[in-house]
Coordinates of C-alpha atoms in Angstrom, one line a residue:
M30 CA 40.0 -34.2 -17.5
Y31 CA 41.7 -37.5 -17.1
I32 CA 41.4 -38.9 -20.6
D33 CA 42.4 -35.7 -22.4
H34 CA 45.3 -35.0 -20.1
A35 CA 46.6 -38.6 -20.3
L36 CA 46.4 -38.6 -24.1
S37 CA 48.1 -35.2 -24.3
A38 CA 51.0 -36.4 -22.2
R39 CA 51.5 -39.3 -24.6
K40 CA 52.2 -37.0 -27.6
L41 CA 50.6 -39.3 -30.1
P42 CA 50.9 -39.0 -33.9
E43 CA 47.7 -37.8 -35.6
I44 CA 45.8 -40.5 -37.3
P45 CA 45.6 -40.0 -41.1
E46 CA 42.1 -39.6 -42.4
D47 CA 42.8 -42.1 -45.2
R48 CA 42.5 -45.7 -44.1
E49 CA 44.7 -46.8 -46.9
E50 CA 47.5 -44.5 -45.7
I51 CA 47.2 -46.0 -42.2
L52 CA 47.5 -49.5 -43.6
R53 CA 50.5 -48.5 -45.8
V54 CA 52.4 -47.2 -42.7
L55 CA 51.5 -50.1 -40.5
S56 CA 52.5 -52.6 -43.2
R57 CA 55.8 -50.9 -43.8
E58 CA 56.7 -50.2 -40.2
I59 CA 55.4 -53.1 -38.1
Y60 CA 53.4 -56.0 -39.5
G61 CA 54.7 -56.3 -43.1
S62 CA 52.7 -56.6 -46.3
L63 CA 50.2 -59.4 -46.6
P64 CA 50.2 -61.8 -49.6
S65 CA 47.6 -61.1 -52.3
A66 CA 44.2 -62.7 -51.5
Q67 CA 43.5 -66.1 -53.1
P68 CA 40.2 -68.0 -53.4
A69 CA 39.9 -70.7 -50.7
A70 CA 37.7 -73.8 -50.3
A71 CA 36.9 -76.0 -47.4
E72 CA 36.7 -79.8 -47.6
I73 CA 34.7 -81.5 -44.8
D74 CA 36.7 -84.4 -43.3
S75 CA 34.0 -85.4 -40.8
E76 CA 30.7 -84.1 -39.4
D77 CA 28.5 -84.7 -36.3
A78 CA 25.1 -83.2 -36.8
N79 CA 24.1 -84.0 -33.2
A80 CA 27.0 -82.5 -31.3
Y81 CA 26.6 -81.0 -27.8
A82 CA 23.3 -82.9 -27.1
G83 CA 22.0 -82.2 -30.5
K84 CA 22.4 -78.4 -30.2
A85 CA 25.1 -78.0 -32.8
T86 CA 26.7 -79.4 -35.9
E87 CA 30.4 -80.0 -35.6
R88 CA 32.5 -80.1 -38.8
H89 CA 36.2 -80.9 -39.1
I90 CA 37.5 -79.3 -42.3
R91 CA 40.6 -78.6 -44.3
V92 CA 40.9 -75.1 -45.9
S93 CA 42.9 -75.0 -49.1
F94 CA 44.1 -72.2 -51.3
S95 CA 46.8 -71.4 -53.9
V96 CA 50.2 -70.2 -53.0
P97 CA 53.2 -69.6 -55.2
E98 CA 54.2 -73.0 -56.7
G99 CA 51.3 -75.0 -55.4
K100 CA 48.6 -75.3 -52.8
F101 CA 48.5 -74.8 -49.0
S102 CA 46.0 -76.2 -46.5
F103 CA 45.3 -76.2 -42.8
P104 CA 42.7 -77.9 -40.5
A105 CA 39.9 -76.1 -38.7
T106 CA 36.9 -77.0 -36.6
V107 CA 33.5 -75.4 -37.1
L108 CA 30.6 -75.4 -34.7
I109 CA 27.2 -74.3 -36.0
P110 CA 24.1 -73.9 -33.7
N111 CA 21.3 -76.1 -35.1
A112 CA 18.5 -73.8 -33.8
V113 CA 19.7 -70.6 -35.5
H114 CA 19.2 -69.8 -39.2
R115 CA 22.3 -68.2 -40.7
P116 CA 24.0 -67.5 -37.3
R117 CA 26.7 -64.9 -36.8
L118 CA 30.2 -66.3 -37.0
F119 CA 33.3 -66.0 -34.9
V120 CA 36.7 -66.8 -36.5
H121 CA 38.8 -67.8 -33.5
I122 CA 42.6 -67.7 -34.0
A123 CA 43.6 -70.2 -31.3
F124 CA 46.6 -71.4 -29.5
R125 CA 45.4 -75.0 -29.4
P126 CA 43.4 -77.1 -31.7
N127 CA 41.1 -78.5 -28.9
V128 CA 37.4 -77.9 -29.2
P129 CA 36.2 -77.2 -26.5
D130 CA 39.2 -75.8 -24.8
R131 CA 40.1 -73.8 -21.7
Y132 CA 40.3 -70.8 -24.0
L133 CA 37.1 -71.8 -25.8
P134 CA 33.8 -72.3 -23.9
A135 CA 32.2 -73.9 -27.0
E136 CA 28.8 -74.9 -25.5
E137 CA 28.4 -71.4 -24.1
I138 CA 29.1 -69.8 -27.5
I139 CA 26.6 -72.2 -29.1
D140 CA 23.9 -71.5 -26.5
N141 CA 24.3 -67.8 -27.3
G142 CA 23.3 -68.6 -30.9
C143 CA 26.8 -68.0 -32.3
A144 CA 28.8 -70.2 -34.7
V145 CA 32.6 -70.4 -34.2
A146 CA 35.3 -71.6 -36.6
V147 CA 38.6 -72.4 -34.8
F148 CA 42.1 -73.0 -36.2
C149 CA 45.3 -73.5 -34.3
Y150 CA 47.9 -70.9 -35.4
T151 CA 50.8 -73.3 -35.5
D152 CA 49.0 -75.4 -38.0
V153 CA 49.5 -72.4 -40.3
T154 CA 53.2 -71.8 -39.5
S155 CA 55.4 -72.2 -36.5
D156 CA 55.7 -69.6 -33.8
D157 CA 59.4 -69.0 -34.2
G158 CA 62.0 -67.6 -36.6
D159 CA 61.7 -70.5 -39.0
F160 CA 60.3 -69.2 -42.3
S161 CA 60.8 -72.6 -44.1
N162 CA 57.6 -74.4 -42.8
G163 CA 53.9 -74.1 -43.4
L164 CA 52.6 -71.0 -45.0
A165 CA 55.8 -69.2 -44.2
A166 CA 57.6 -71.4 -46.7
A167 CA 55.4 -70.1 -49.4
Y168 CA 56.1 -66.5 -48.4
P169 CA 59.7 -66.3 -47.0
R170 CA 61.2 -63.1 -45.9
T171 CA 62.6 -61.2 -48.9
G172 CA 63.1 -57.7 -47.4
A173 CA 62.5 -55.5 -44.5
E174 CA 58.8 -55.1 -45.3
S175 CA 58.0 -58.8 -45.7
S176 CA 55.2 -60.1 -43.5
G177 CA 56.0 -61.4 -40.1
K178 CA 54.2 -64.4 -38.6
I179 CA 51.3 -62.2 -37.3
G180 CA 50.5 -61.3 -40.9
L181 CA 50.6 -64.9 -42.0
W182 CA 48.2 -66.0 -39.2
A183 CA 45.9 -63.1 -40.1
Y184 CA 46.0 -64.1 -43.8
A185 CA 45.0 -67.7 -42.9
A186 CA 42.0 -66.3 -40.9
Q187 CA 40.9 -64.4 -44.0
R188 CA 41.2 -67.5 -46.2
L189 CA 39.1 -69.4 -43.6
A190 CA 36.4 -66.7 -43.9
D191 CA 36.5 -67.1 -47.7
A192 CA 35.9 -70.8 -47.5
L193 CA 33.1 -70.6 -44.9
G194 CA 31.4 -67.8 -46.8
A195 CA 30.9 -70.1 -49.7
W196 CA 28.8 -72.4 -47.6
Q197 CA 26.1 -69.7 -47.4
C198 CA 24.9 -70.9 -44.0
F199 CA 26.3 -68.0 -42.0
D200 CA 25.4 -64.4 -41.8
M201 CA 28.6 -63.0 -43.3
E202 CA 27.4 -59.5 -42.5
R203 CA 28.1 -60.4 -38.9
L204 CA 31.6 -61.9 -39.1
A205 CA 34.0 -61.4 -36.2
V206 CA 37.6 -62.4 -35.5
I207 CA 38.9 -63.0 -32.0
G208 CA 42.3 -63.8 -30.5
H209 CA 44.2 -63.6 -27.3
S210 CA 47.7 -62.1 -26.6
R211 CA 49.8 -62.3 -29.8
L212 CA 46.7 -63.7 -31.5
G213 CA 44.8 -60.6 -30.3
K214 CA 47.3 -58.6 -32.3
T215 CA 46.7 -60.9 -35.2
A216 CA 42.9 -60.5 -34.9
L217 CA 43.2 -56.7 -35.1
W218 CA 45.5 -56.8 -38.1
C219 CA 43.2 -59.4 -39.8
A220 CA 40.2 -57.0 -39.4
A221 CA 42.2 -53.9 -40.3
T222 CA 43.2 -55.4 -43.6
D223 CA 39.9 -57.1 -44.4
E224 CA 36.6 -55.1 -44.3
R225 CA 34.4 -58.2 -44.3
F226 CA 35.0 -58.5 -40.6
S227 CA 32.4 -56.4 -38.9
L228 CA 34.0 -56.9 -35.4
A229 CA 37.5 -57.5 -34.1
V230 CA 38.0 -58.7 -30.5
S231 CA 41.5 -58.4 -29.0
N232 CA 42.0 -60.0 -25.7
N233 CA 45.0 -58.8 -23.6
A234 CA 46.9 -57.9 -26.8
G235 CA 49.0 -55.2 -25.2
C236 CA 52.3 -54.1 -26.8
S237 CA 52.2 -53.9 -30.6
G238 CA 48.5 -54.7 -30.4
D239 CA 45.7 -52.8 -28.5
A240 CA 47.9 -50.7 -26.1
L241 CA 49.5 -47.4 -26.8
T242 CA 53.3 -47.7 -27.0
R243 CA 54.2 -44.2 -25.9
G244 CA 54.1 -43.9 -22.1
K245 CA 53.3 -47.6 -21.8
Q246 CA 54.1 -49.7 -18.7
G247 CA 55.3 -53.3 -19.0
E248 CA 56.3 -54.6 -22.4
H249 CA 58.0 -52.3 -24.9
V250 CA 59.2 -52.6 -28.5
A251 CA 62.7 -53.6 -27.3
D252 CA 61.3 -56.4 -25.3
I253 CA 58.9 -57.8 -28.0
T254 CA 61.3 -57.5 -30.9
G255 CA 64.1 -58.9 -28.8
R256 CA 62.2 -62.1 -28.1
F257 CA 59.8 -62.3 -31.0
P258 CA 61.3 -60.4 -34.0
F259 CA 59.6 -62.9 -36.4
W260 CA 56.1 -61.7 -35.5
F261 CA 56.7 -58.5 -37.3
C262 CA 58.5 -57.2 -40.4
E263 CA 62.1 -56.4 -39.9
N264 CA 61.6 -52.7 -40.0
Y265 CA 59.9 -52.7 -36.6
R266 CA 63.1 -53.4 -34.8
R267 CA 64.4 -49.9 -35.7
Y268 CA 62.1 -48.5 -33.0
A269 CA 63.5 -50.6 -30.1
G270 CA 64.4 -48.0 -27.5
K271 CA 63.3 -45.3 -29.9
E272 CA 59.6 -45.5 -29.6
E273 CA 59.1 -41.7 -29.7
R274 CA 60.4 -41.8 -33.3
M275 CA 57.6 -44.1 -34.5
P276 CA 55.4 -42.3 -37.1
F277 CA 52.4 -44.2 -35.7
D278 CA 51.1 -45.7 -32.5
Q279 CA 48.7 -48.5 -31.9
H280 CA 45.6 -46.3 -32.0
W281 CA 46.2 -46.3 -35.7
L282 CA 45.5 -50.0 -35.8
L283 CA 42.1 -49.7 -34.1
A284 CA 41.4 -46.7 -36.3
A285 CA 42.0 -48.7 -39.5
I286 CA 38.9 -50.8 -38.5
A287 CA 36.6 -47.8 -38.5
P288 CA 33.6 -47.5 -39.1
R289 CA 33.4 -51.2 -38.0
F290 CA 33.4 -52.4 -34.4
V291 CA 36.3 -53.2 -32.1
L292 CA 36.3 -54.7 -28.6
V293 CA 39.4 -54.6 -26.4
N294 CA 39.3 -57.0 -23.4
A295 CA 41.7 -56.2 -20.6
A296 CA 42.7 -57.7 -17.3
E297 CA 43.5 -55.9 -14.1
Q298 CA 46.7 -57.9 -13.3
D299 CA 48.0 -58.1 -16.8
L300 CA 50.5 -55.3 -16.2
W301 CA 52.8 -56.5 -19.1
A302 CA 49.9 -55.6 -21.5
D303 CA 49.1 -52.5 -19.4
P304 CA 45.3 -52.1 -19.1
E305 CA 45.5 -48.3 -18.8
S306 CA 47.4 -48.0 -22.1
E307 CA 44.8 -50.3 -23.7
F308 CA 42.0 -48.1 -22.4
L309 CA 43.7 -45.0 -23.7
C310 CA 44.3 -46.6 -27.1
C311 CA 40.6 -47.0 -27.4
A312 CA 40.0 -43.4 -26.5
A313 CA 42.6 -42.2 -29.0
A314 CA 41.3 -44.4 -31.8
G315 CA 37.7 -43.1 -31.1
R316 CA 38.6 -39.8 -32.7
Q317 CA 38.7 -41.5 -36.1
Y318 CA 35.1 -42.5 -35.6
E319 CA 34.2 -39.1 -34.5
R320 CA 35.5 -37.8 -37.9
M321 CA 32.9 -40.0 -39.5
N322 CA 30.2 -38.6 -37.2
L323 CA 30.0 -41.9 -35.3
D324 CA 30.2 -42.7 -31.6
G325 CA 33.8 -43.9 -31.1
F326 CA 34.7 -44.6 -27.5
I327 CA 32.4 -43.7 -24.7
A328 CA 33.6 -44.1 -21.1
D329 CA 33.6 -42.5 -17.7
D330 CA 36.5 -39.9 -17.5
R331 CA 38.6 -42.0 -15.1
P332 CA 41.2 -44.8 -15.2
P333 CA 39.7 -48.2 -16.0
A334 CA 38.6 -50.6 -13.2
P335 CA 37.6 -54.2 -13.0
G336 CA 34.0 -54.8 -13.9
D337 CA 34.0 -51.9 -16.5
F338 CA 32.1 -52.6 -19.7
N339 CA 32.3 -49.5 -22.0
G340 CA 30.1 -50.6 -24.8
A341 CA 28.1 -47.6 -25.9
G342 CA 30.4 -46.6 -28.8
R343 CA 31.8 -48.5 -31.8
I344 CA 34.9 -49.2 -29.8
G345 CA 34.3 -51.2 -26.7
F346 CA 36.5 -51.8 -23.7
A347 CA 35.9 -54.4 -21.0
M348 CA 38.1 -55.0 -18.0
R349 CA 37.9 -57.9 -15.5
S350 CA 39.9 -58.9 -12.5
G351 CA 42.7 -61.5 -12.9
G352 CA 45.5 -61.9 -15.3
H353 CA 46.5 -62.9 -18.8
F354 CA 44.0 -65.4 -20.0
L355 CA 41.1 -65.8 -22.5
S356 CA 38.2 -66.6 -20.1
R357 CA 34.5 -67.1 -20.2
T358 CA 34.1 -63.6 -18.9
D359 CA 36.0 -62.3 -22.0
W360 CA 33.9 -64.4 -24.4
N361 CA 30.7 -63.3 -22.8
A362 CA 31.8 -59.6 -23.1
A363 CA 32.5 -60.2 -26.8
I364 CA 29.1 -61.8 -27.3
R365 CA 27.3 -59.1 -25.3
F366 CA 29.0 -56.3 -27.2
W367 CA 28.4 -57.9 -30.6
K368 CA 24.7 -58.5 -29.9
E369 CA 24.2 -55.0 -28.7
K370 CA 25.7 -53.6 -31.8
M371 CA 24.3 -55.7 -34.6

């Protein structure tokens, strides 16, 4: 059988049954430890109750919370469909602050009855090795297990969820986080460490995100830690060129979200991310759900192909044609999966 043989060849470490043990290992070895949670509040800077031809309310807000030696804040934009009482809510960790944007089909999301809160990741801290700006300045590196930038962006998404939950206008039982590429890795870590998120959507997250590392094509630990060591804790670099020594693999990250929902969006031409390794990561993580007597990952026993939508289990996988991008197709797959699940 294709899936069983492919996973057997990868020689993956067994997933611990204890979610807290999974998080301890992933914190120590790859992403770093998150700061302790702090209460957050949102101040509305401006509001348009008749946005998008009256279909939505658009709010520009500033999220604030305590950090060591003071306060930190960052801007976000929130779109709320006017025709839906207590809509489900996407938290979108975004590359750009624009709403709408080429990565954010805002009106399509609203027309599907979903609210979305968007923040630009660099408004939290810069995407580089500088830990003296933004949120990183409050939590500088102090050791090999200190959080990398992925952890800080995930922490900001969690504080945004805090602030919006206080408004009591969203269905916080249907709270999702979504991101693309490095921000897909961030979305997974955000949901893994915060059980309020009922769904995590990773889009083309690949290496160190939603793709198995062992046996992977394209990007490897040596590549990603060579170019972007600041995304991770310093310990992760120990596995550059030595991936077989990792006591974990990326199926642990998806498994840490169980019994909640995960959707992995892949693209046929995104060979750096490696769609087959993303597909097999879903299959391997599905075993954690099966331990809980839940449907984990359900798919035809063959390699993934464009047009696939494997949405029957609690882990979903969708694959489209094309390359590395967060498209309308990907958003619609996320909305479809979410609505079919809850």
